[in-house]
Amino acid sequence: MTFLEEIARRRTFGIISHPDAGKTTLTEKLLLFGGAIQEAGAVKNNKIKKGATSDFMEIERQRGISVATSVLAFIYQDKKINILDTPGHKDFAEDTFRTLTAVDSVIVVIDVAKGVEPQTEKLVEVCRMRSIPMLVFINKLDREGKDAFDLLDEVEQKLGLRVTPMSFPIGMGYDFKGIYNIWEKKLNLFSGDNKTTISDGVQFDDLSNPELDTIVGETAAETLREEIELIDEVYPEFNRDEYLSGSLQPVFFGSALNNFGVKELLDAFIEIAPSPQPKKAEERLVDSKEEKLTGFVFKIHANMDPKHRDRLAFIKIVSGTFKRNAPYLHVRNGKKVKFSSPNAFFAEKKEIVDESFPGDIVGIHDTGNFKIGDTLTQGEQLNFKGIPSFSPEHFRYVNNADPMKSKQLYKGLDQLMDEGVAQLFTLDMNGRKVIGTVGALQYEVIQYRLEHEYGAKCSYENLSVHKACWVEPEDIKNEEFIEFKRVKQRYLAKDKQGQLVFLADSEFTIQMTQSKYPSVKLHFTSEFKN
Ligand code: G4P
């Protein structure tokens, strides 16, 4: 296969949802269809269980296991599919945001009864900001849920999407009969009472065909005809370019648990979803078809064995062919690096690989040379953009609890932050360190890992911060900026990249600050420079 064919057949995507909407079940069913696993339950076992917040060690253990599910790759109809795992647990939302920088498209799973939930809103917003092509799967149609049109409205309004249904349910819950696949003009019905078997789709180009009444009953047939007519009138027609540019989102209905609608989703997905896309670097746009290798680290996973402080850095290949033992440039530190045992990922295992192509993920064993966002090239000075930090939601001072081990503490903190476990801020005024996290659980994880992996002890102290705002002064000599710095001195800090951050204690403070110092711009993510 040629290099260009290898690129064209790759589909790298992530599935996002609010916990419990059915992401794990859908992932598993996709793997089953792809023949990558033989039985259900294989992925599930690695899932970070809900309600486990009190048991962080269990979560860490599961996170350790989940290296295996970080990338799930399989071949389906000759397409190489890479599913990048996105943790559903809200305390790990940062991991998900970062993973979204490495996908070419996403599937959004929504529970038909619950509709759009908060975690989905946040994640879809990130995808929208980056114009990532999105496909929506409305799940659990075997249960009673919201009316399909109401749900489409909700998706449009709450998620700010422009949708076009590609399939439509016939009944719901107890009355759920099946799905009309608008995309392929096929009728797929449940067969059997237990709703676990599915008939093969029947081609149904013309819904006015009276046979429809015989198959689904007169009432259901009439309703379906009206609904499809309404869809034709109200929703835009599917247009692949609009989908690819992020301005139109196709919607599918189904039930992952019952394998219903999953194959339709997968078949449409491989046809319409994008192959590896060009990616913006600070210097230029890099096309996947370029022959020279480029790639970036989007995730670092600590090995769970504390004796070997060994980590796995996940690199997304953006362009060129990645080759084992070839010399590459680690752009940030200017060093040449070679990898003798890079890993490629398959459904549940990883293997040493000789070559990888754009869209693929390579896992590199690392002892601390990589951090998230690092770029690899064949010599070019290039820095991929797009791994922003969002304001953490929790903030605490971190104190050294064992003065003999301060070196270990700082090294540990440094490496854990490179892994993206949390964000570290250093106060301008006194140099004190503040750790910011998305979930309170992270503090326990950090404390535990500092002790077990670095032999350092820390304690925390509460700090009342509402939000971290990245500060963009219009002009460093600007008097307003100087005044802002003087007045807010106690609340100013630097993030790990040395950017100035204002730790605001309330929404009110943010508003007051903005109106008092209008030329000092406050941003809620670290990525605001073009
Ligand atoms: P998540 O990864 O998004 O958190 O969701 P997950 O797949 O774990 O699904 C959450 C729950 O919803 C699971 O039930 C799962 O079996 C169920 N589920 C997923 N898809 C469907 C569907 O199409 N129909 C119905 N009725 N249920 C569905 P659970 O009781 O939490 O777990 P389990 O005991 O089944 O493992």
Coordinates of C-alpha atoms and ligand atoms in Angstrom, one line a residue:
M1 CA 0.0 0.0 0.0
T2 CA 1.3 3.5 -0.8
F3 CA 1.9 6.2 1.7
L4 CA -1.1 8.1 0.4
E5 CA -3.4 5.1 0.6
E6 CA -2.2 4.4 4.2
I7 CA -3.3 8.0 5.1
A8 CA -6.6 7.8 3.2
R9 CA -7.7 4.7 5.1
R10 CA -7.1 6.0 8.6
R11 CA -9.8 7.3 10.9
T12 CA -8.7 8.6 14.2
F13 CA -11.4 9.7 16.5
G14 CA -12.7 10.0 20.1
I15 CA -16.0 9.2 21.7
I16 CA -17.2 11.9 24.1
S17 CA -20.2 11.8 26.5
H18 CA -21.4 12.5 29.9
P19 CA -20.6 9.5 32.2
D20 CA -23.2 6.7 31.8
A21 CA -24.5 7.8 28.4
G22 CA -23.0 4.6 26.9
K23 CA -19.5 5.5 25.7
T24 CA -17.9 2.3 26.9
T25 CA -20.7 0.2 25.6
L26 CA -20.6 1.8 22.2
T27 CA -16.8 1.5 22.0
E28 CA -17.1 -2.1 22.8
K29 CA -19.7 -2.7 20.2
L30 CA -17.6 -1.0 17.6
L31 CA -14.7 -3.3 18.5
L32 CA -17.0 -6.3 18.3
F33 CA -18.1 -5.3 14.8
G34 CA -14.5 -4.7 13.8
G35 CA -13.7 -8.2 14.9
A36 CA -11.2 -6.8 17.3
I37 CA -12.6 -8.4 20.4
Q38 CA -14.6 -11.6 20.7
E39 CA -16.9 -10.8 23.6
A40 CA -18.5 -7.9 25.4
G41 CA -17.1 -6.9 28.7
A42 CA -13.4 -6.5 27.6
V43 CA -13.4 -2.8 27.6
K44 CA -15.8 -2.3 30.4
N45 CA -13.4 -3.9 32.9
N46 CA -11.0 -1.1 32.4
K47 CA -13.5 1.7 32.9
I48 CA -13.0 4.1 35.7
K49 CA -16.0 3.2 37.8
K50 CA -18.5 5.9 38.8
G51 CA -18.8 6.6 42.4
A52 CA -15.2 5.6 43.0
T53 CA -14.2 9.1 44.0
S54 CA -13.5 8.1 47.6
D55 CA -11.2 5.4 46.4
F56 CA -8.5 7.1 44.4
M57 CA -6.1 4.2 44.5
E58 CA -8.7 2.1 42.8
I59 CA -8.9 4.9 40.2
E60 CA -5.2 5.0 39.8
R61 CA -5.1 1.3 39.4
Q62 CA -7.7 1.5 36.7
R63 CA -5.9 4.3 35.1
G64 CA -2.9 2.1 35.0
I65 CA -4.7 -0.7 33.3
S66 CA -6.3 1.8 31.0
V67 CA -3.0 2.2 29.1
A68 CA -4.3 -0.7 27.2
T69 CA -7.5 1.1 26.2
S70 CA -5.9 4.5 25.6
V71 CA -5.9 3.7 21.9
L72 CA -8.0 1.0 20.5
A73 CA -7.2 0.2 16.9
F74 CA -8.8 -2.2 14.5
I75 CA -9.4 -2.7 10.8
Y76 CA -12.9 -2.5 9.5
Q77 CA -13.6 -2.8 5.8
D78 CA -10.0 -2.1 5.1
K79 CA -10.1 1.1 7.1
K80 CA -7.6 1.5 10.0
I81 CA -9.7 2.8 12.9
N82 CA -8.0 4.4 15.9
I83 CA -10.3 5.1 18.8
L84 CA -8.7 7.4 21.4
D85 CA -10.0 6.8 24.9
T86 CA -11.4 9.9 26.6
P87 CA -12.0 9.4 30.4
G88 CA -15.6 10.0 31.3
H89 CA -14.8 10.8 34.9
K90 CA -15.1 14.5 35.3
D91 CA -12.0 14.7 37.5
F92 CA -10.0 13.7 34.4
A93 CA -11.6 16.2 32.0
E94 CA -8.2 17.7 31.3
D95 CA -7.1 14.4 29.9
T96 CA -10.1 14.4 27.6
F97 CA -9.4 18.0 26.4
R98 CA -5.9 17.1 25.5
T99 CA -6.9 13.9 23.7
L100 CA -9.2 16.0 21.6
T101 CA -6.1 17.7 20.1
A102 CA -5.1 14.3 18.6
V103 CA -8.4 13.3 17.0
D104 CA -9.6 14.0 13.5
S105 CA -13.3 13.7 14.4
V106 CA -15.5 12.7 17.4
I107 CA -18.7 10.8 18.1
V108 CA -20.9 12.4 20.7
V109 CA -23.1 10.0 22.7
I110 CA -26.3 11.3 24.3
D111 CA -28.6 9.4 26.5
V112 CA -32.2 9.6 25.0
A113 CA -33.7 10.0 28.5
K114 CA -31.3 12.5 29.9
G115 CA -30.6 14.5 26.9
V116 CA -27.7 17.0 26.8
E117 CA -25.8 16.8 30.1
P118 CA -23.2 19.2 31.5
Q119 CA -20.1 17.2 30.7
T120 CA -21.3 16.8 27.1
E121 CA -21.8 20.6 26.8
K122 CA -18.2 21.3 28.0
L123 CA -16.6 18.8 25.6
V124 CA -18.7 19.7 22.6
E125 CA -17.7 23.3 23.2
V126 CA -14.1 22.4 23.0
C127 CA -14.7 20.5 19.7
R128 CA -16.8 23.4 18.3
M129 CA -14.0 25.9 19.1
R130 CA -11.6 23.7 17.1
S131 CA -14.1 22.9 14.3
I132 CA -13.7 19.2 14.8
P133 CA -16.2 17.2 12.7
M134 CA -18.8 15.7 15.1
L135 CA -21.3 12.9 14.7
V136 CA -24.0 12.5 17.3
F137 CA -25.3 9.1 18.5
I138 CA -28.5 9.2 20.5
N139 CA -28.4 6.1 22.6
K140 CA -30.7 3.8 24.7
L141 CA -33.7 4.0 22.3
D142 CA -34.9 0.7 23.9
R143 CA -35.8 2.8 26.9
E144 CA -38.4 5.5 27.3
G145 CA -36.9 8.8 26.6
K146 CA -37.5 12.3 25.2
D147 CA -39.3 12.9 22.0
A148 CA -36.8 12.6 19.1
F149 CA -37.6 16.1 17.7
D150 CA -37.4 17.7 21.1
L151 CA -34.0 16.1 21.5
L152 CA -32.8 17.4 18.2
D153 CA -33.9 20.8 19.3
E154 CA -32.1 20.4 22.6
V155 CA -28.9 19.3 20.8
E156 CA -29.1 22.4 18.6
Q157 CA -29.8 24.8 21.3
K158 CA -27.7 23.6 24.2
L159 CA -24.7 22.4 22.1
G160 CA -24.9 25.1 19.5
L161 CA -24.9 22.5 16.7
R162 CA -26.6 22.4 13.4
V163 CA -28.0 18.9 13.0
T164 CA -29.3 16.7 10.3
P165 CA -30.8 13.3 11.2
M166 CA -29.3 10.4 9.3
S167 CA -31.6 7.9 10.9
F168 CA -34.8 8.1 12.8
P169 CA -36.4 5.9 15.4
I170 CA -39.7 4.1 15.0
G171 CA -41.3 4.3 18.4
M172 CA -39.3 4.3 21.6
G173 CA -38.9 2.3 24.8
Y174 CA -41.6 -0.3 25.0
D175 CA -42.8 0.5 21.5
F176 CA -39.4 0.8 19.9
K177 CA -39.7 -1.1 16.7
G178 CA -36.6 -0.1 14.9
I179 CA -34.9 2.6 12.9
Y180 CA -35.3 4.0 9.4
N181 CA -31.9 4.7 8.0
I182 CA -32.3 7.9 6.0
W183 CA -28.8 7.8 4.8
E184 CA -29.1 4.4 3.2
K185 CA -32.9 4.3 2.9
K186 CA -33.1 1.1 4.8
L187 CA -35.5 -0.1 7.5
N188 CA -33.9 -1.9 10.4
L189 CA -36.2 -3.7 12.8
F190 CA -35.9 -5.4 16.0
S191 CA -36.9 -9.0 15.7
G192 CA -38.0 -11.2 18.6
D193 CA -39.6 -10.0 21.8
N194 CA -36.5 -9.6 23.8
K195 CA -35.2 -6.9 21.5
T196 CA -31.8 -8.5 21.3
T197 CA -31.8 -9.6 17.7
I198 CA -31.9 -7.4 14.7
S199 CA -33.2 -8.2 11.3
D200 CA -31.1 -7.4 8.3
G201 CA -32.0 -4.0 6.9
V202 CA -34.7 -4.0 4.3
Q203 CA -34.2 -1.5 1.5
F204 CA -37.0 1.0 1.5
D205 CA -36.5 3.7 -1.0
D206 CA -40.0 4.8 -1.0
L207 CA -41.8 5.1 2.3
S208 CA -45.2 5.4 0.5
N209 CA -44.9 1.7 -0.3
P210 CA -47.8 0.0 1.5
E211 CA -45.5 -2.8 2.5
L212 CA -44.3 -0.4 5.3
D213 CA -47.8 -0.7 6.9
T214 CA -47.6 -4.5 6.8
I215 CA -44.2 -4.5 8.4
V216 CA -44.5 -1.9 11.2
G217 CA -48.3 -1.5 11.5
E218 CA -50.4 1.2 10.1
T219 CA -50.1 3.8 12.8
A220 CA -46.3 3.5 13.1
A221 CA -46.0 3.6 9.3
E222 CA -48.1 6.8 9.1
T223 CA -46.1 8.5 11.9
L224 CA -42.8 7.6 10.3
R225 CA -44.0 9.0 6.9
E226 CA -45.0 12.3 8.6
E227 CA -41.8 12.5 10.6
I228 CA -39.5 11.8 7.6
E229 CA -41.4 14.5 5.6
L230 CA -40.9 16.9 8.4
I231 CA -37.2 16.1 8.5
D232 CA -37.0 16.7 4.8
E233 CA -38.6 20.1 5.2
V234 CA -36.9 21.3 8.4
Y235 CA -33.4 20.0 8.5
P236 CA -30.6 20.7 6.1
E237 CA -29.6 17.9 3.7
F238 CA -26.4 16.1 4.6
N239 CA -23.4 17.7 3.1
R240 CA -20.0 16.2 3.7
D241 CA -18.0 19.4 3.3
E242 CA -20.2 21.1 5.9
Y243 CA -19.7 18.1 8.3
L244 CA -16.0 18.1 7.7
S245 CA -15.7 21.9 8.4
G246 CA -17.7 21.4 11.6
S247 CA -20.7 23.4 10.5
L248 CA -23.2 20.4 10.2
Q249 CA -23.6 17.4 12.5
P250 CA -25.2 14.2 11.4
V251 CA -27.3 12.5 14.1
F252 CA -27.9 8.7 14.4
F253 CA -30.3 6.9 16.8
G254 CA -29.8 3.5 18.3
S255 CA -29.1 1.3 21.3
A256 CA -25.5 0.4 21.9
L257 CA -26.4 -2.2 24.4
N258 CA -28.6 -4.0 21.9
N259 CA -26.2 -3.5 19.0
F260 CA -29.0 -1.5 17.4
G261 CA -27.9 1.2 15.0
V262 CA -24.2 0.7 15.7
K263 CA -23.4 -1.0 12.4
E264 CA -25.2 1.8 10.6
L265 CA -23.2 4.3 12.6
L266 CA -19.9 2.6 11.9
D267 CA -20.7 2.1 8.1
A268 CA -21.6 5.8 7.7
F269 CA -18.6 6.8 9.9
I270 CA -16.0 5.1 7.8
E271 CA -17.5 6.6 4.7
I272 CA -17.9 10.2 5.8
A273 CA -15.4 10.7 8.7
P274 CA -12.1 12.5 7.8
S275 CA -8.8 10.8 7.3
P276 CA -5.9 12.6 9.0
Q277 CA -6.2 16.3 8.7
P278 CA -3.6 19.0 8.4
K279 CA -2.6 20.4 11.7
K280 CA -1.6 23.9 12.7
A281 CA 1.9 24.5 14.1
E282 CA 3.0 27.9 15.4
E283 CA 5.1 28.2 12.2
R284 CA 2.8 26.8 9.5
L285 CA 0.1 24.4 8.6
V286 CA 1.4 20.8 8.3
D287 CA -0.3 18.5 5.8
S288 CA -0.6 14.8 6.6
K289 CA 0.7 14.0 3.1
E290 CA 4.0 15.6 3.7
E291 CA 6.8 13.0 3.5
K292 CA 8.8 14.2 6.5
L293 CA 7.8 13.0 9.9
T294 CA 6.1 15.3 12.4
G295 CA 4.2 14.4 15.5
F296 CA 3.4 15.6 18.9
V297 CA 2.9 14.3 22.5
F298 CA -0.7 14.6 23.6
K299 CA -0.7 12.3 26.6
I300 CA 1.8 10.9 29.1
H301 CA 0.8 7.9 31.1
A302 CA 2.7 7.0 34.2
N303 CA 3.7 3.5 34.6
M304 CA 2.1 2.0 37.7
D305 CA 5.3 0.3 38.8
P306 CA 6.9 2.7 41.3
K307 CA 10.3 1.0 41.1
H308 CA 10.7 2.1 37.5
R309 CA 9.8 5.6 37.0
D310 CA 8.9 4.8 33.5
R311 CA 6.2 6.6 31.5
L312 CA 4.6 6.1 28.2
A313 CA 4.4 9.2 26.0
F314 CA 1.7 9.0 23.3
I315 CA 2.6 10.6 20.1
K316 CA 0.2 11.4 17.3
I317 CA 1.8 11.2 13.9
V318 CA 0.8 14.2 11.9
S319 CA 2.8 13.7 8.7
G320 CA 5.3 11.4 7.2
T321 CA 6.2 7.8 8.2
F322 CA 7.4 7.1 11.7
K323 CA 10.3 4.6 11.7
R324 CA 11.8 2.6 14.4
N325 CA 15.4 3.6 15.2
A326 CA 15.3 6.6 12.9
P327 CA 16.8 9.8 14.3
Y328 CA 14.2 12.5 15.1
L329 CA 14.5 16.0 16.6
H330 CA 12.9 16.7 19.9
V331 CA 12.3 20.3 19.1
R332 CA 11.9 21.7 22.6
N333 CA 15.2 20.5 24.0
G334 CA 17.0 20.5 20.6
K335 CA 18.1 16.9 21.0
K336 CA 18.3 14.1 18.5
V337 CA 16.3 11.1 19.7
K338 CA 15.9 7.5 18.5
F339 CA 13.3 4.9 19.6
S340 CA 14.3 1.3 19.6
S341 CA 11.0 0.0 20.8
P342 CA 8.0 2.2 19.8
N343 CA 4.6 0.7 20.5
A344 CA 1.7 0.6 18.3
F345 CA -1.7 -0.1 19.8
F346 CA -4.3 -2.7 18.9
A347 CA -7.6 -3.5 20.4
E348 CA -6.3 -4.6 23.7
K349 CA -2.6 -4.9 23.4
K350 CA 0.4 -3.0 22.3
E351 CA 3.2 -4.3 20.1
I352 CA 6.6 -3.0 19.0
V353 CA 6.2 -1.5 15.6
D354 CA 8.6 -0.7 12.7
E355 CA 6.5 1.9 10.9
S356 CA 3.5 4.1 11.6
F357 CA 1.5 6.5 9.5
P358 CA -0.3 9.8 9.9
G359 CA -3.3 9.3 12.2
D360 CA -1.6 6.6 14.1
I361 CA -0.5 6.8 17.7
V362 CA 2.9 5.6 18.8
G363 CA 3.7 4.9 22.5
I364 CA 7.3 5.7 23.5
H365 CA 8.9 4.7 26.8
D366 CA 10.2 7.8 28.4
T367 CA 12.1 8.5 31.6
G368 CA 11.2 12.2 31.8
N369 CA 12.3 13.8 28.5
F370 CA 8.9 14.4 27.2
K371 CA 6.1 16.7 28.2
I372 CA 2.6 17.2 26.8
G373 CA 2.8 19.3 23.7
D374 CA 6.3 18.4 22.7
T375 CA 6.9 18.1 18.9
L376 CA 9.1 15.6 17.0
T377 CA 10.4 16.4 13.5
Q378 CA 13.1 15.4 11.1
G379 CA 15.0 18.5 11.8
E380 CA 12.5 21.3 11.3
Q381 CA 11.9 23.8 14.0
L382 CA 8.2 23.3 14.5
N383 CA 5.9 23.6 17.4
F384 CA 2.4 22.2 17.2
K385 CA -0.3 24.3 18.7
G386 CA -3.4 23.5 20.5
I387 CA -2.9 22.0 23.9
P388 CA -4.5 24.8 25.9
S389 CA -4.8 24.8 29.7
F390 CA -8.3 25.6 31.0
S391 CA -8.8 27.3 34.4
P392 CA -8.7 24.6 37.1
E393 CA -11.7 24.5 39.5
H394 CA -9.8 23.7 42.7
F395 CA -6.8 25.5 44.1
R396 CA -4.6 24.6 47.1
Y397 CA -1.2 25.7 48.3
V398 CA 1.2 22.8 48.3
N399 CA 3.7 22.6 51.2
N400 CA 6.8 20.5 51.7
A401 CA 6.1 18.2 54.6
D402 CA 9.6 16.7 54.7
P403 CA 12.3 19.4 54.5
M404 CA 15.0 16.7 53.8
K405 CA 13.2 15.8 50.6
S406 CA 12.6 19.2 48.9
K407 CA 14.6 18.2 45.8
Q408 CA 12.4 15.1 45.4
L409 CA 9.3 17.1 45.9
Y410 CA 10.1 19.7 43.2
K411 CA 11.2 17.0 40.8
G412 CA 8.0 15.0 41.4
L413 CA 5.8 18.1 41.1
D414 CA 7.6 19.0 37.9
Q415 CA 7.1 15.6 36.3
L416 CA 3.5 15.2 37.4
M417 CA 2.7 18.6 35.9
D418 CA 4.4 17.6 32.6
E419 CA 2.1 14.6 32.6
G420 CA -0.8 16.9 32.9
V421 CA -2.1 15.6 36.2
A422 CA -2.7 19.2 37.4
Q423 CA -1.5 22.8 36.9
L424 CA 1.2 24.5 39.0
F425 CA 1.2 28.2 39.7
T426 CA 4.0 30.1 41.4
L427 CA 2.9 33.2 43.3
D428 CA 4.8 36.3 42.2
M429 CA 4.9 37.8 45.7
N430 CA 6.5 35.0 47.7
G431 CA 7.2 32.1 45.4
R432 CA 4.7 29.8 47.0
K433 CA 3.4 27.0 44.8
V434 CA -0.3 26.5 44.1
I435 CA -1.7 23.4 42.6
G436 CA -4.9 23.8 40.5
T437 CA -7.0 20.7 39.5
V438 CA -10.2 19.9 37.8
G439 CA -11.3 17.5 40.4
A440 CA -10.6 17.3 44.2
L441 CA -9.5 13.7 43.7
Q442 CA -6.3 14.8 42.0
Y443 CA -4.9 16.1 45.3
E444 CA -4.9 12.7 46.8
V445 CA -3.5 11.2 43.6
I446 CA -0.6 13.7 43.7
Q447 CA 0.1 13.2 47.3
Y448 CA 0.1 9.4 46.9
R449 CA 2.3 9.5 43.8
L450 CA 4.8 12.0 45.3
E451 CA 5.3 9.7 48.2
H452 CA 5.4 6.4 46.3
E453 CA 7.2 7.4 43.2
Y454 CA 9.5 10.2 44.4
G455 CA 9.8 9.6 48.1
A456 CA 8.5 13.1 48.9
K457 CA 5.8 14.3 51.2
C458 CA 3.5 17.2 50.8
S459 CA 0.6 18.8 52.6
Y460 CA -2.1 21.2 51.3
E461 CA -3.6 24.4 52.5
N462 CA -6.8 25.8 51.2
L463 CA -6.8 28.9 49.1
S464 CA -9.8 30.7 48.0
V465 CA -9.6 31.1 44.2
H466 CA -12.5 31.0 41.8
K467 CA -10.7 31.0 38.5
A468 CA -7.3 31.4 37.0
C469 CA -7.3 34.0 34.3
W470 CA -4.4 34.3 31.9
V471 CA -3.4 37.9 31.5
E472 CA -2.6 39.5 28.2
P473 CA -1.2 43.0 28.7
E474 CA -1.6 45.1 25.6
D475 CA 1.6 46.9 26.4
I476 CA 3.9 46.0 29.2
K477 CA 4.7 49.7 29.7
N478 CA 1.0 50.5 29.8
E479 CA 0.2 52.4 33.0
E480 CA -3.0 50.6 33.5
F481 CA -1.1 47.3 33.4
I482 CA 1.4 48.6 35.9
E483 CA -1.4 49.7 38.2
F484 CA -3.1 46.4 37.8
K485 CA 0.0 44.6 38.8
R486 CA 0.6 46.8 41.8
V487 CA -3.0 46.5 43.1
K488 CA -3.4 42.8 42.4
Q489 CA 0.1 41.8 43.4
R490 CA -1.0 39.2 45.9
Y491 CA -3.1 37.4 43.4
L492 CA -0.6 37.2 40.5
A493 CA 1.3 34.1 39.7
K494 CA 3.2 32.4 36.8
D495 CA 2.0 29.2 35.2
K496 CA 4.5 26.5 34.2
Q497 CA 5.2 28.2 30.9
G498 CA 5.9 31.5 32.7
Q499 CA 2.7 33.1 31.5
L500 CA 1.2 35.7 33.9
V501 CA -2.0 34.4 35.7
F502 CA -4.4 36.3 37.8
L503 CA -6.0 34.1 40.5
A504 CA -9.4 35.8 40.9
D505 CA -11.4 35.0 44.0
S506 CA -14.8 35.5 42.5
E507 CA -16.7 36.3 39.3
F508 CA -17.4 39.7 40.8
T509 CA -13.7 40.4 41.1
I510 CA -13.2 39.4 37.4
Q511 CA -15.9 41.8 36.3
M512 CA -14.6 44.6 38.5
T513 CA -11.0 44.0 37.2
Q514 CA -12.1 44.0 33.6
S515 CA -14.0 47.3 33.9
K516 CA -11.3 49.0 35.9
Y517 CA -8.4 47.9 33.7
P518 CA -10.0 47.4 30.3
S519 CA -6.7 47.2 28.4
V520 CA -5.6 44.3 30.6
K521 CA -7.3 41.3 28.9
L522 CA -8.2 38.3 30.9
H523 CA -8.5 34.9 29.2
F524 CA -9.9 31.7 30.6
T525 CA -7.6 29.4 28.7
S526 CA -3.9 29.6 28.3
E527 CA -4.1 29.6 24.5
F528 CA -5.0 33.1 23.4
K529 CA -2.1 34.0 21.2
N530 CA -2.4 33.3 17.5
Ligands
G4P1 P1 -20.2 5.4 29.9 O1 -19.0 4.7 29.4 O2 -20.7 6.5 29.0 O3 -20.1 5.9 31.3 O4 -21.5 4.4 29.9 P2 -21.5 2.8 29.8 O5 -21.3 2.4 28.5 O6 -20.8 2.2 30.9 O7 -23.1 2.7 30.0 C1 -23.7 3.1 31.2 C2 -24.9 2.2 31.5 O8 -25.9 2.3 30.5 C3 -24.5 0.8 31.6 O9 -25.4 0.2 32.6 C4 -24.9 0.2 30.3 O10 -25.2 -1.1 30.3 C5 -26.1 1.0 30.0 N1 -26.4 1.2 28.5 C6 -25.5 1.5 27.5 N2 -26.1 1.5 26.3 C7 -27.4 1.2 26.5 C8 -28.6 1.0 25.7 O11 -28.5 1.1 24.5 N3 -29.7 0.7 26.3 C9 -29.8 0.5 27.7 N4 -31.0 0.2 28.2 N5 -28.8 0.7 28.5 C10 -27.6 1.0 27.9 P3 -24.9 -0.1 34.1 O12 -26.1 -0.7 34.7 O13 -24.4 1.1 34.7 O14 -23.7 -1.1 33.9 P4 -23.8 -2.6 33.6 O15 -24.2 -3.2 34.9 O16 -24.7 -2.8 32.5 O17 -22.4 -2.9 33.2

